[in-house]
Short mmCIF file of C-alpha atoms and ligand atoms in Angstrom, two decimals:
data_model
loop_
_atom_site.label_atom_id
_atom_site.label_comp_id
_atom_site.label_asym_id
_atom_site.label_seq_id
_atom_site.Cartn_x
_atom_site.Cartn_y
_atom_site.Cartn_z
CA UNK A 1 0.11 -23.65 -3.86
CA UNK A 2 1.99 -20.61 -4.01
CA UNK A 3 0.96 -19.19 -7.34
CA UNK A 4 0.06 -15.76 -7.03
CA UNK A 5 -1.96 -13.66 -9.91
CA UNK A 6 0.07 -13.12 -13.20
CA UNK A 7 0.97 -9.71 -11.67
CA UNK A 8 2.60 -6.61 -14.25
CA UNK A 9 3.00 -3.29 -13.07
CA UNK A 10 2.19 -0.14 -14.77
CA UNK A 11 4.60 2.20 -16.01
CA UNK A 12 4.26 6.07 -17.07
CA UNK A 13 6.21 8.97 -17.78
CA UNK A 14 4.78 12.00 -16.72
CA UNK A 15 5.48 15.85 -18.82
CA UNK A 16 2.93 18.62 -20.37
CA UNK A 17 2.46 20.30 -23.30
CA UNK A 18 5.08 23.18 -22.79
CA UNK A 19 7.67 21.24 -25.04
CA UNK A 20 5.50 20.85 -27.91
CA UNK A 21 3.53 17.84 -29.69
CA UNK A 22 6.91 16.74 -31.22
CA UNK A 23 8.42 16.42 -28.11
CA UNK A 24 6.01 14.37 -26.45
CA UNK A 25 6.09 12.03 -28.97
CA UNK A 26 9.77 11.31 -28.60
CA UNK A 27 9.05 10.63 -24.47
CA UNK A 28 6.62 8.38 -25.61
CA UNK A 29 8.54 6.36 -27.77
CA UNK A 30 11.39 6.81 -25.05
CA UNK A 31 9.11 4.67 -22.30
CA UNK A 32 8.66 2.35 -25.05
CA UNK A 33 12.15 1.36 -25.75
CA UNK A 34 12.57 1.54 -21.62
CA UNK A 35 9.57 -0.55 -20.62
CA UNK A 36 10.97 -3.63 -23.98
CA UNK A 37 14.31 -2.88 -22.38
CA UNK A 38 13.27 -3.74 -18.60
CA UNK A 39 11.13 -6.27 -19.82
CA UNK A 40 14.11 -7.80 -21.90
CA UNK A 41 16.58 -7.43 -18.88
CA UNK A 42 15.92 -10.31 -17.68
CA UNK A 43 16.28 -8.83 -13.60
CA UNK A 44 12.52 -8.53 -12.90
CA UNK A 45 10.07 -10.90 -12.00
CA UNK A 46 7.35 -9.05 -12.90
CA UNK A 47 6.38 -7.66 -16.66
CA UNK A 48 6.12 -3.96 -16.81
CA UNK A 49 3.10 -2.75 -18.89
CA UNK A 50 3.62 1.01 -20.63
CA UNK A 51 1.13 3.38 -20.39
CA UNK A 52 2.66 5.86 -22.14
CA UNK A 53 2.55 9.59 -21.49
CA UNK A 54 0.62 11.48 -19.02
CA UNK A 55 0.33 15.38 -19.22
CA UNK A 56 -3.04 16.44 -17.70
CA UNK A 57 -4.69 15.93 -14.17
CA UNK A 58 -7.56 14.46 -15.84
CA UNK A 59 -5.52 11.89 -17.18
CA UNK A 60 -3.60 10.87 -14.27
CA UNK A 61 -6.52 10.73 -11.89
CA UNK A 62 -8.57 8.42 -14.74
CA UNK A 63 -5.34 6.38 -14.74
CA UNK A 64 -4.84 5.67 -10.90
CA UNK A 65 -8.43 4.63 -10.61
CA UNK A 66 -7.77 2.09 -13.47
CA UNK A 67 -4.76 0.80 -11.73
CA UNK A 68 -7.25 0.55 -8.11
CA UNK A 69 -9.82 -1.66 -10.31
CA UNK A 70 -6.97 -3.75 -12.00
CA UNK A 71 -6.63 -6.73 -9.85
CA UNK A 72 -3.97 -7.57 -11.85
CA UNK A 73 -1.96 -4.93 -11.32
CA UNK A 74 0.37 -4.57 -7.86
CA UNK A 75 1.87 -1.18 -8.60
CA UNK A 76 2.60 1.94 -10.30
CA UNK A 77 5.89 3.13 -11.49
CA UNK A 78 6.22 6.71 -12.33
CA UNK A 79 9.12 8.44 -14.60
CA UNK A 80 9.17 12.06 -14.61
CA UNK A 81 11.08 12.65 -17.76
CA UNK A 82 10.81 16.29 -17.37
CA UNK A 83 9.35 19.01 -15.52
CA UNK A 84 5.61 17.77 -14.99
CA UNK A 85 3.80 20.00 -13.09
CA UNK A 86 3.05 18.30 -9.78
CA UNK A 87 0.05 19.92 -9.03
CA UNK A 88 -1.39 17.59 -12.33
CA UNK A 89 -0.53 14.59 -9.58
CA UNK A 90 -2.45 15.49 -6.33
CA UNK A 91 -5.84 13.92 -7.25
CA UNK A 92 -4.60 10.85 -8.58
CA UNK A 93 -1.70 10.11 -6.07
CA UNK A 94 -4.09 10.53 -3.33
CA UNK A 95 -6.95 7.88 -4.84
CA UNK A 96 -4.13 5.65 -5.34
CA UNK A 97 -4.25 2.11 -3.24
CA UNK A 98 -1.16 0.36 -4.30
CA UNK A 99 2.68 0.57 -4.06
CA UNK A 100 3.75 3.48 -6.53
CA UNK A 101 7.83 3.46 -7.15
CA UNK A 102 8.92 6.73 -8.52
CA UNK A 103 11.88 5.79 -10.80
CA UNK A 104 14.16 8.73 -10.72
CA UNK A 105 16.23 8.39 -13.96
CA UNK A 106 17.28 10.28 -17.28
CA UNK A 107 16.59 8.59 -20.59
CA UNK A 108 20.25 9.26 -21.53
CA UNK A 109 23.04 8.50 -19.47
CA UNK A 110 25.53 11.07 -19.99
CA UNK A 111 25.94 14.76 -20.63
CA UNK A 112 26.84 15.05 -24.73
CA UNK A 113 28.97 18.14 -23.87
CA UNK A 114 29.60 18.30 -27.91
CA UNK A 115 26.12 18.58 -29.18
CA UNK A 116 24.21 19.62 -25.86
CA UNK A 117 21.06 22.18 -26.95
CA UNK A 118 17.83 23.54 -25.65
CA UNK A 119 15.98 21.01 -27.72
CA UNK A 120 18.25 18.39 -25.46
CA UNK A 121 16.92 20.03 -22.63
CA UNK A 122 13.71 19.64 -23.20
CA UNK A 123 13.32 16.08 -23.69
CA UNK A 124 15.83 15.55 -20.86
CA UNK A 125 15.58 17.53 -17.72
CA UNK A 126 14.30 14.70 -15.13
CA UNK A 127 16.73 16.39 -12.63
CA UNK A 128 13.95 18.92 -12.69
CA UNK A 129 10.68 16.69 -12.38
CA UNK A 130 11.87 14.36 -9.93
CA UNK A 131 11.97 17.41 -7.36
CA UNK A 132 8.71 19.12 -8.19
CA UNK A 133 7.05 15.65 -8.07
CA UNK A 134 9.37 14.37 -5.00
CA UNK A 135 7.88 17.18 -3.52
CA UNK A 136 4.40 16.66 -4.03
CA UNK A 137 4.66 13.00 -3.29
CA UNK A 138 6.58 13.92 0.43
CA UNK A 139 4.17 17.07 1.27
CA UNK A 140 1.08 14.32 0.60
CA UNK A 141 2.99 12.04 3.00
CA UNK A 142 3.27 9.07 0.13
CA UNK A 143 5.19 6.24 1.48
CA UNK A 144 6.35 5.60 -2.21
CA UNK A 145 9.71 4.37 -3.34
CA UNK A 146 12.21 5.90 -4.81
CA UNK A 147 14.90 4.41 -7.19
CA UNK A 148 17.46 6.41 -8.64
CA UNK A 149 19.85 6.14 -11.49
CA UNK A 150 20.34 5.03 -14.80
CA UNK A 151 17.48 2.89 -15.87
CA UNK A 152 19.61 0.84 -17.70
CA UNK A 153 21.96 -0.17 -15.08
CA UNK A 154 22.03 -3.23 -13.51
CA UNK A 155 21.90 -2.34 -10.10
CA UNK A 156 18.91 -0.01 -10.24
CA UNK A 157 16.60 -2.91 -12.25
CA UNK A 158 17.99 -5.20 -9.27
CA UNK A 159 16.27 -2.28 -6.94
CA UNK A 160 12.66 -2.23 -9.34
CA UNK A 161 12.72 -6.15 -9.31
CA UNK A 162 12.76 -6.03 -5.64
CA UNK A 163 10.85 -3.54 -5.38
CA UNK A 164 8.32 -5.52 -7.13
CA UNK A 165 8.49 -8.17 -5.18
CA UNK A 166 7.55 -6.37 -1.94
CA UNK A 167 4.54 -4.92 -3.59
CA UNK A 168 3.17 -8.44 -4.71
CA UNK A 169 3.60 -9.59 -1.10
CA UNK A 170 2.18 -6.47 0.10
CA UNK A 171 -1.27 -7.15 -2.70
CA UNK A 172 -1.16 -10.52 -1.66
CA UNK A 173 -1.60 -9.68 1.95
CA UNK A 174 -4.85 -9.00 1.08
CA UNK A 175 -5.72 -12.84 0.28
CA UNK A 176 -3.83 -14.17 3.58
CA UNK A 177 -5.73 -16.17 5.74
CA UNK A 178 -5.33 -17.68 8.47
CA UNK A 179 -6.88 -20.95 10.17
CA UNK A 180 -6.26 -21.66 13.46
CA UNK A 181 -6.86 -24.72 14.54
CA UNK A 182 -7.03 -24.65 18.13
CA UNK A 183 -6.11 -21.04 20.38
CA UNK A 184 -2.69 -19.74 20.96
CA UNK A 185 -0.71 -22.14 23.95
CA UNK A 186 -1.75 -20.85 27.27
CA UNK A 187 0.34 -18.91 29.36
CA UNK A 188 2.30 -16.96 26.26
CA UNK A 189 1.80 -13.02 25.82
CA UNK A 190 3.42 -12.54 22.46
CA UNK A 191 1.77 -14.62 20.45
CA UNK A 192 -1.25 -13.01 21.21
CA UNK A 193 -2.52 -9.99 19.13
CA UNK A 194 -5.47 -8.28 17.86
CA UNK A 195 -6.67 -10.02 14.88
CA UNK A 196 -9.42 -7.11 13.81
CA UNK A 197 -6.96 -4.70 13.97
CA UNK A 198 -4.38 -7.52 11.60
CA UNK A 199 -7.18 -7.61 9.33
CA UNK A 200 -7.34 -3.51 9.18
CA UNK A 201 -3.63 -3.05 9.10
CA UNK A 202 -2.13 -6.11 7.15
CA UNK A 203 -5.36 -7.68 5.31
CA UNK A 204 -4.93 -10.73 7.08
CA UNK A 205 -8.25 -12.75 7.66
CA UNK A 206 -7.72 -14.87 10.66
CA UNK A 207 -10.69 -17.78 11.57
CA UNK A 208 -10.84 -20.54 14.62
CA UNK A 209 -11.83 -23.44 13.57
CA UNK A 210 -12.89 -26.41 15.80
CA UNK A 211 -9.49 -29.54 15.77
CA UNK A 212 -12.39 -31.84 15.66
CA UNK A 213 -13.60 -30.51 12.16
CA UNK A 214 -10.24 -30.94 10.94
CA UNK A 215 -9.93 -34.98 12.55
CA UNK A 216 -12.98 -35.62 10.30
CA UNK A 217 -11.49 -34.80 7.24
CA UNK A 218 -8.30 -37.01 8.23
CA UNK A 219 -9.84 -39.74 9.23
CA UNK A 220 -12.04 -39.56 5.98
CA UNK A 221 -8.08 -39.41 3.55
CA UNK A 222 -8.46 -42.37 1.06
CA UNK A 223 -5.77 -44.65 2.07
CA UNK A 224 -4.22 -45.07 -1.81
CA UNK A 225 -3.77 -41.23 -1.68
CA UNK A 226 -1.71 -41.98 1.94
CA UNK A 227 0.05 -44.67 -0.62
CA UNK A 228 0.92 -42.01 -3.23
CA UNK A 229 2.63 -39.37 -0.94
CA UNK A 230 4.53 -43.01 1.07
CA UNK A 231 6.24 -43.47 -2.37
CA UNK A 232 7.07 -39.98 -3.10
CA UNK A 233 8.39 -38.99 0.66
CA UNK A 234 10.62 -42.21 -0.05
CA UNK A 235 11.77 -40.76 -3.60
CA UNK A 236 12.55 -37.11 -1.88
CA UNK A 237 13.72 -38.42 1.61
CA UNK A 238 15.60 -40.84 3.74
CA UNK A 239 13.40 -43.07 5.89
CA UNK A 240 15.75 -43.57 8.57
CA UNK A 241 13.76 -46.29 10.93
CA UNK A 242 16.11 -46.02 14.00
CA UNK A 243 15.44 -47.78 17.07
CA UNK A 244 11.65 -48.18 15.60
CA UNK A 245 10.02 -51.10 14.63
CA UNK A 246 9.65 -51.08 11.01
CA UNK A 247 5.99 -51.18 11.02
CA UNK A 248 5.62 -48.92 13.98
CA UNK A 249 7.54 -46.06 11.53
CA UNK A 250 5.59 -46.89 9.11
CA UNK A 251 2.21 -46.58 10.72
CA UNK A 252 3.70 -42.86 12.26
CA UNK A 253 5.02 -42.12 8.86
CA UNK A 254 1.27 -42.93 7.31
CA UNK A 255 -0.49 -41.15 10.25
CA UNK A 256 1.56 -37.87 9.43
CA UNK A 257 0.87 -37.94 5.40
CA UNK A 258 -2.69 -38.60 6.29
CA UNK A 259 -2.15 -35.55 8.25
CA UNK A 260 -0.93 -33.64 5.71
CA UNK A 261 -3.27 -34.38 3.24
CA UNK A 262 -5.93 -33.72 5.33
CA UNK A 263 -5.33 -30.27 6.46
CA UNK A 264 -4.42 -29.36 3.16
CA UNK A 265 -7.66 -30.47 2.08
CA UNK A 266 -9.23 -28.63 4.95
CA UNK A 267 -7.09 -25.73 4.03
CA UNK A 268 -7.68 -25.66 0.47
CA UNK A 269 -11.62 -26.27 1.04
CA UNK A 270 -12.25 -23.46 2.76
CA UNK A 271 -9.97 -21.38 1.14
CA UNK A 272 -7.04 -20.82 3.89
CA UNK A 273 -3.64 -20.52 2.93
CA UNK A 274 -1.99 -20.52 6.06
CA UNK A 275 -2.53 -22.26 9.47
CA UNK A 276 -1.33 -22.79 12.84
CA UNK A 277 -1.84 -25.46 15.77
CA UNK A 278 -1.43 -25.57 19.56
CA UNK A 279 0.38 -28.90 21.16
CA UNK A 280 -1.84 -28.34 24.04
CA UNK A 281 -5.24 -29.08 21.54
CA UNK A 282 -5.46 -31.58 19.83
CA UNK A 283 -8.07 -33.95 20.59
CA UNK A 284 -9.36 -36.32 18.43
CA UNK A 285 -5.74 -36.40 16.55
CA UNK A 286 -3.26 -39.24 17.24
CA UNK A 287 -0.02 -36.76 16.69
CA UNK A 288 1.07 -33.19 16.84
CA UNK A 289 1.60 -32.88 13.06
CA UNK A 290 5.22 -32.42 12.67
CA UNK A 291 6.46 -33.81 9.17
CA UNK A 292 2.61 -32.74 8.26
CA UNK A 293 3.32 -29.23 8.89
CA UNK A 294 6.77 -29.43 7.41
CA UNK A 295 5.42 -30.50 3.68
CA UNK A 296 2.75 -27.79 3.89
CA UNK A 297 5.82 -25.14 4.46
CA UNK A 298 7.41 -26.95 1.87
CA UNK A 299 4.29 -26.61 -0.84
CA UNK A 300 4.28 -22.76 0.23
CA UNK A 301 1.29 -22.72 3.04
CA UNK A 302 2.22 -20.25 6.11
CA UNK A 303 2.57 -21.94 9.53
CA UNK A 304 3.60 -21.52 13.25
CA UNK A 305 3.15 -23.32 15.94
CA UNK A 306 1.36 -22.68 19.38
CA UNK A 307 -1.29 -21.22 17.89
CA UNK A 308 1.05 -18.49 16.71
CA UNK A 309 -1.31 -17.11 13.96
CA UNK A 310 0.67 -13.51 13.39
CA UNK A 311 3.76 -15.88 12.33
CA UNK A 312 1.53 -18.07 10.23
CA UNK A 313 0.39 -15.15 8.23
CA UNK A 314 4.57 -13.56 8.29
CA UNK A 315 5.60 -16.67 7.09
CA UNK A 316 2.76 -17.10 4.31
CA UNK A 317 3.51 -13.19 3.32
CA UNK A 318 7.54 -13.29 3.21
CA UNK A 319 7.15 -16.62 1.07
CA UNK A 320 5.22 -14.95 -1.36
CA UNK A 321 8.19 -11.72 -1.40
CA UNK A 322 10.71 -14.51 -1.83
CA UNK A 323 8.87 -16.94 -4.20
CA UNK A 324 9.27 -19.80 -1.48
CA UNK A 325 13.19 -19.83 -1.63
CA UNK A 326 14.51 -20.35 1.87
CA UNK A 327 11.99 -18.55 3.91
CA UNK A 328 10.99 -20.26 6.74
CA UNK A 329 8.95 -19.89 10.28
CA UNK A 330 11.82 -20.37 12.79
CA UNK A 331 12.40 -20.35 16.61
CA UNK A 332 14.99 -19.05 19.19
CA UNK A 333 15.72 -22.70 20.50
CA UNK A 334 18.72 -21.98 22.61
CA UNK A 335 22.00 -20.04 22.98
CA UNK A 336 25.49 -20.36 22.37
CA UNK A 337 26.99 -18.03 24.48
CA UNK A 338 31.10 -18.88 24.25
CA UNK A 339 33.44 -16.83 23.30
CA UNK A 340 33.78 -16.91 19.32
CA UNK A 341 31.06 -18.97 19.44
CA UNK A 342 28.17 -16.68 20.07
CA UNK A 343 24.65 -17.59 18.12
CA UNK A 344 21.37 -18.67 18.34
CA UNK A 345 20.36 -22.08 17.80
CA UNK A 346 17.44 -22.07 15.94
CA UNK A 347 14.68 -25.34 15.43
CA UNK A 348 11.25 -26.13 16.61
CA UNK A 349 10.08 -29.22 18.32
CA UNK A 350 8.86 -30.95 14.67
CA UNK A 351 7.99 -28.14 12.56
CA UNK A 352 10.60 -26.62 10.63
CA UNK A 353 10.73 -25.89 7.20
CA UNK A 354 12.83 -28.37 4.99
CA UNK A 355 13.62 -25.99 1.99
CA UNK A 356 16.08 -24.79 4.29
CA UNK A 357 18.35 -28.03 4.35
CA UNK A 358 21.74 -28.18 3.70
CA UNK A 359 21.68 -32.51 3.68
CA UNK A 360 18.99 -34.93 2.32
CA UNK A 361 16.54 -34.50 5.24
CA UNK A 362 15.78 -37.98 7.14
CA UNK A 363 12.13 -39.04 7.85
CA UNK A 364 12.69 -40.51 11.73
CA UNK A 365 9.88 -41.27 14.04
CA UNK A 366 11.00 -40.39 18.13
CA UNK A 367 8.69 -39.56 21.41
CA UNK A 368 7.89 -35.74 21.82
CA UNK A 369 7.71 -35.26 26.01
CA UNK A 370 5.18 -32.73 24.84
CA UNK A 371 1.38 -33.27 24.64
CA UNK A 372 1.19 -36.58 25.37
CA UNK A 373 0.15 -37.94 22.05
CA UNK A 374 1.91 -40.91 19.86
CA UNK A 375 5.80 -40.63 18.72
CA UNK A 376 5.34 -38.35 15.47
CA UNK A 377 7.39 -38.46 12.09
CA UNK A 378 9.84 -35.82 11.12
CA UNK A 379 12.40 -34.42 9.22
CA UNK A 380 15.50 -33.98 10.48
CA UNK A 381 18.25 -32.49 8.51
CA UNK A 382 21.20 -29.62 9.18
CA UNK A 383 20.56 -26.09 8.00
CA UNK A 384 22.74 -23.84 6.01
CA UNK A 385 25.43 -21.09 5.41
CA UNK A 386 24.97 -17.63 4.16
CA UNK A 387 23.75 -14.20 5.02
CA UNK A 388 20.16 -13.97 5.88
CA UNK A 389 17.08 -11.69 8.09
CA UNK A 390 15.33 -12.46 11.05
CA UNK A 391 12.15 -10.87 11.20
CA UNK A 392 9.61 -11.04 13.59
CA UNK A 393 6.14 -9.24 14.44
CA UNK A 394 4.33 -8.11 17.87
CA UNK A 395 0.96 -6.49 18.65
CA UNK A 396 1.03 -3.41 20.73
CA UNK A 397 -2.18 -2.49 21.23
CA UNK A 398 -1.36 1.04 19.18
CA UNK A 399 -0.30 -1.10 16.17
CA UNK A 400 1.66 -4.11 14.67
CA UNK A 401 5.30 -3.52 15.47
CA UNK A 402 8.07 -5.41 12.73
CA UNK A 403 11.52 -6.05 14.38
CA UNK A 404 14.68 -7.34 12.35
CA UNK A 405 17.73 -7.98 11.93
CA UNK A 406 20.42 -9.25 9.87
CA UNK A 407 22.04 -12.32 10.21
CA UNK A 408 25.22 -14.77 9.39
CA UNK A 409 23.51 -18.14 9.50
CA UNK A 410 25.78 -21.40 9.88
CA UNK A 411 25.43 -25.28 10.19
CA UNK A 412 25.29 -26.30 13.56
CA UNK A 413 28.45 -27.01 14.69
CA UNK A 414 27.79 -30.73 15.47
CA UNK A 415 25.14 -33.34 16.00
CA UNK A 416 22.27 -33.69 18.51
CA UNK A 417 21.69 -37.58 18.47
CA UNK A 418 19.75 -36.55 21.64
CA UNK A 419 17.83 -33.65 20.53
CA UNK A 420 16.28 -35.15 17.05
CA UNK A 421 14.94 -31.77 15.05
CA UNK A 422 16.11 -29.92 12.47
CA UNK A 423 18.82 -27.08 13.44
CA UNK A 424 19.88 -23.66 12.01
CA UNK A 425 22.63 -21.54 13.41
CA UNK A 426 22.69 -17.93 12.90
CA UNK A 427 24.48 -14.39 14.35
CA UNK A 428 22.93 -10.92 14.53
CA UNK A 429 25.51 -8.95 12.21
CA UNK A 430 25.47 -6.56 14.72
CA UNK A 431 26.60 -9.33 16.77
CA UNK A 432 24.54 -11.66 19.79
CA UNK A 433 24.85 -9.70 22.85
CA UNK A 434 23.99 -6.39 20.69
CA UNK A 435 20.91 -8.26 18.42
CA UNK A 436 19.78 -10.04 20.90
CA UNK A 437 19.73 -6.83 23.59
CA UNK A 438 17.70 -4.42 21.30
CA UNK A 439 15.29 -7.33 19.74
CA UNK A 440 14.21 -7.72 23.32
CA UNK A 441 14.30 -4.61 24.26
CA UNK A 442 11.68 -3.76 21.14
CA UNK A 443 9.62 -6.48 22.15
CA UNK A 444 10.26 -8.97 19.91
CA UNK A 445 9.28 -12.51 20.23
CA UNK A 446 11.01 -15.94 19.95
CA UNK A 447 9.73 -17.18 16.75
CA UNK A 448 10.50 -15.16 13.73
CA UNK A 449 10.69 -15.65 10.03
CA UNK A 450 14.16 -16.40 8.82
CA UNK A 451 15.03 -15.74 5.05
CA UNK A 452 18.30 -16.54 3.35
CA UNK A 453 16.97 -14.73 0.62
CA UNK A 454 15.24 -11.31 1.55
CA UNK A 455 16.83 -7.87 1.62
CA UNK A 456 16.67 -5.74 4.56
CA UNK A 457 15.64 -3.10 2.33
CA UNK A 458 12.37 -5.47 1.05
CA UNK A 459 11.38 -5.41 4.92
CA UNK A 460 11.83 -1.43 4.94
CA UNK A 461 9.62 -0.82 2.02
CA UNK A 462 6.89 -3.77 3.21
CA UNK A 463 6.83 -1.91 6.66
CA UNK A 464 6.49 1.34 4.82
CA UNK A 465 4.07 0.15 2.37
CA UNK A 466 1.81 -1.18 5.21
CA UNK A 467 3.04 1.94 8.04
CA UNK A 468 3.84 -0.47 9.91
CA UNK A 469 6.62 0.34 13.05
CA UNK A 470 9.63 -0.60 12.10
CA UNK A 471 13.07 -1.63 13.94
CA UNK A 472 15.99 -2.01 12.06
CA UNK A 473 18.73 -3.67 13.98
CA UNK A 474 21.69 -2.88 12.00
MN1 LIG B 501 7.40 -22.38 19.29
#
């Protein structure tokens, strides 16, 4: 569900004639050997496509409107391996409509003290270009990225890969959308929003559909495909029956796979990749769909509950950046405020994401005092350690605002045989009273997107990419 286009990205070096015909041919066989080598690296998930040299404005311009019409291709990355006269760049910057990464580097890595001569300098004065076209690229008010150093380092192909990552999710955008079954839970300000102005800022198409649409194609689920999915949830899962019945947790167990295949067919139908539902609609369905919800996460679809649709598209968008590894909708759920202890509980009532468990997640069937609809199935498991973001996104009338922050995420410390859900543990870096002070203060909302996987500087760069507002809690 989550395959994206076979993105590549397209890679030039920019000079002029002033070196000679010689020369030119050496920068072009130069990209070459860098664009096999970055390819060959191994450290980026996208292929890099060279398109050799470019020297004249014609050129360039004719080239950025081939890289517009490309579906194909998410981004531009430019090499300036010597002084290329920026004016050459205007035209073409300024038609270009995708992420452009201006890779700030020297062909060589050293200074050859020994053998050093103006023919050197020719083919290698970059420390020249990048600052005529850093110039041009700042005076036209590009939001472009910038990665410096040695091409063939490590670190700086760990910067293009994620780099490249950002601008697939920020392509990809473009193709979110959202169904929304049901409106957003009455009474709640932040999950509202202005979804014409989402579509204009962040691509996101977001559509109402009717819960009693969606109950027709459930109902209608051939029962041997309900069969299919029964055997594989008991290959992945434990079915932990509880104080149930064993055919009452079956029948809620069957009722929530029929759920899942349903919307997904809905989904998939109609062309949706992302979704959200309100506990307070749901006629016509015999649960809220918990362990429904949580398989679609799983497969890659974007959800939030409570008719959340800005989270549904967040989540969809930030699974896409992080190829579905640990990225999940999340909630503030409650607070540990001790001493040493300080963090944020985080869990929903059903519907969190299980490619965040630590443990074999457990299938259990329990009442939800919410809704007042039959005791759904759910997985239950613990979350994990390790360093991760918390992201979240509010409307504010002037624009879409993104808020984040780093975080230490834990297991919970114990148990809940009371409160059955699954749980994640985390701390603001910057610590809970501090995190938690200036994410309200900004306006940021209790569910969020929490990634064990995403760098703070991929959310920079998305927000920039999309000029976005931005706060950085670190
Ligand atoms: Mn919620």
């Amino acid at each position: 569900m989550l395959e994206t286009k076979n993105y590549e990205f397209w890679f030039v070096a920019g000079s002029q004639f002033l070196y000679g015909e010689e020369t030119l041919k050496e920068v072009a066989r130069d990209v070459e050997d860098m664009t096999e080598k970055l390819n060959a690296s191994g450290k980026l998930p996208y292929k890099v496509v060279c398109k050799g040299v470019m020297t004249t404005a014609e050129g360039i311009t004719n080239f950025m409107k081939e890289v517009n019409y490309h579906d194909e291709v998410a981004g531009v990355i430019t090499w300036m391996h010597t002084f290329s006269p920026a004016k050459n760049w205007i035209r073409g910057t300024k038609l270009l409509q995708k992420p452009l990464l201006h890779l700030a580097t020297q062909y060589l890595n050293n200074i050859p003290y020994d053998t050093i001569d103006f023919d050197y300098m020719n083919l290698n004065q970059s420390a020249h270009g990048d600052r005529e076209y850093g110039y041009l690229n700042s005076r036209l008010g590009i939001n472009n990225k910038i990665v410096y150093g040695y091409w063939g380092d490590e670190e700086v192909q760990q910067e293009i890969a994620d780099w490249q990552d950002v601008a697939v999710a920020y392509n990809e955008s473009f193709n979110i959308r959202v169904c929304r079954f049901g409106d957003t839970m009455r009474d709640v300000a932040v999950t509202e929003g202005d979804k014409v102005e989402a579509q204009i800022q962040l691509g996101w198409t977001v559509d109402y559909w009717p819960v009693g649409e969606l109950v027709d194609v459930i109902d209608a689920i051939d029962e041997k495909d309900v069969d299919t999915e029964y055997a594989k949830l008991q290959q992945d899962y434990t079915l932990n029956i509880q104080h149930n019945s064993a055919e009452k947790f079956e029948e809620s167990v069957r009722y929530q796979l029929r759920e899942y295949l349903g919307i997904k067919k809905f989904l998939d139908d109609k062309g949706y990749n992302a979704f959200c539902t309100n506990f307070q609609d749901l006629k016509g369905l015999k649960q809220l769909p918990g362990l429904a919800a949580q398989l679609l996460m799983r497969d890659g679809y974007g959800f939030a509950a409570e008719g959340d649709w800005k989270h549904a598209a967040l989540t969809r968008l930030l699974k896409i950046l992080s190829h579905n590894d640990r990225t999940v909708f999340m909630e503030d759920y409650t607070l540990d405020l001790r001493k040493g202890h300080e963090a944020i509980l985080g869990a929903h009532m059903l519907e969190v994401d299980p490619t965040i468990a630590s443990d074999k997640p457990r299938v259990e069937v329990h009442p939800l005092d919410i809704g007042d609809k039959e005791d759904p199935a759910r997985l239950v498991f613990t979350g994990a350690d390790g360093d991760g973001i918390d992201v979240t996104i509010a409307d504010f009338r002037d624009g879409f605002r993104i808020i984040s922050y780093p975080v230490e995420c834990r297991k919970a410390e114990a148990e809940t045989p009371h409160l059955p859900v699954a749980k994640q543990l985390w701390t603001p870096k910057v610590g809970l009273k501090e995190g938690a002070t200036q994410w309200i203060k900004a306006g940021g909302g209790h569910h969020t997107v929490l990634s064990f996987t995403i760098k703070e500087s991929q959310i920079h760069d998305l927000a920039m990419m999309f000029g976005t507002d931005l706060v950085e809690i670190c």
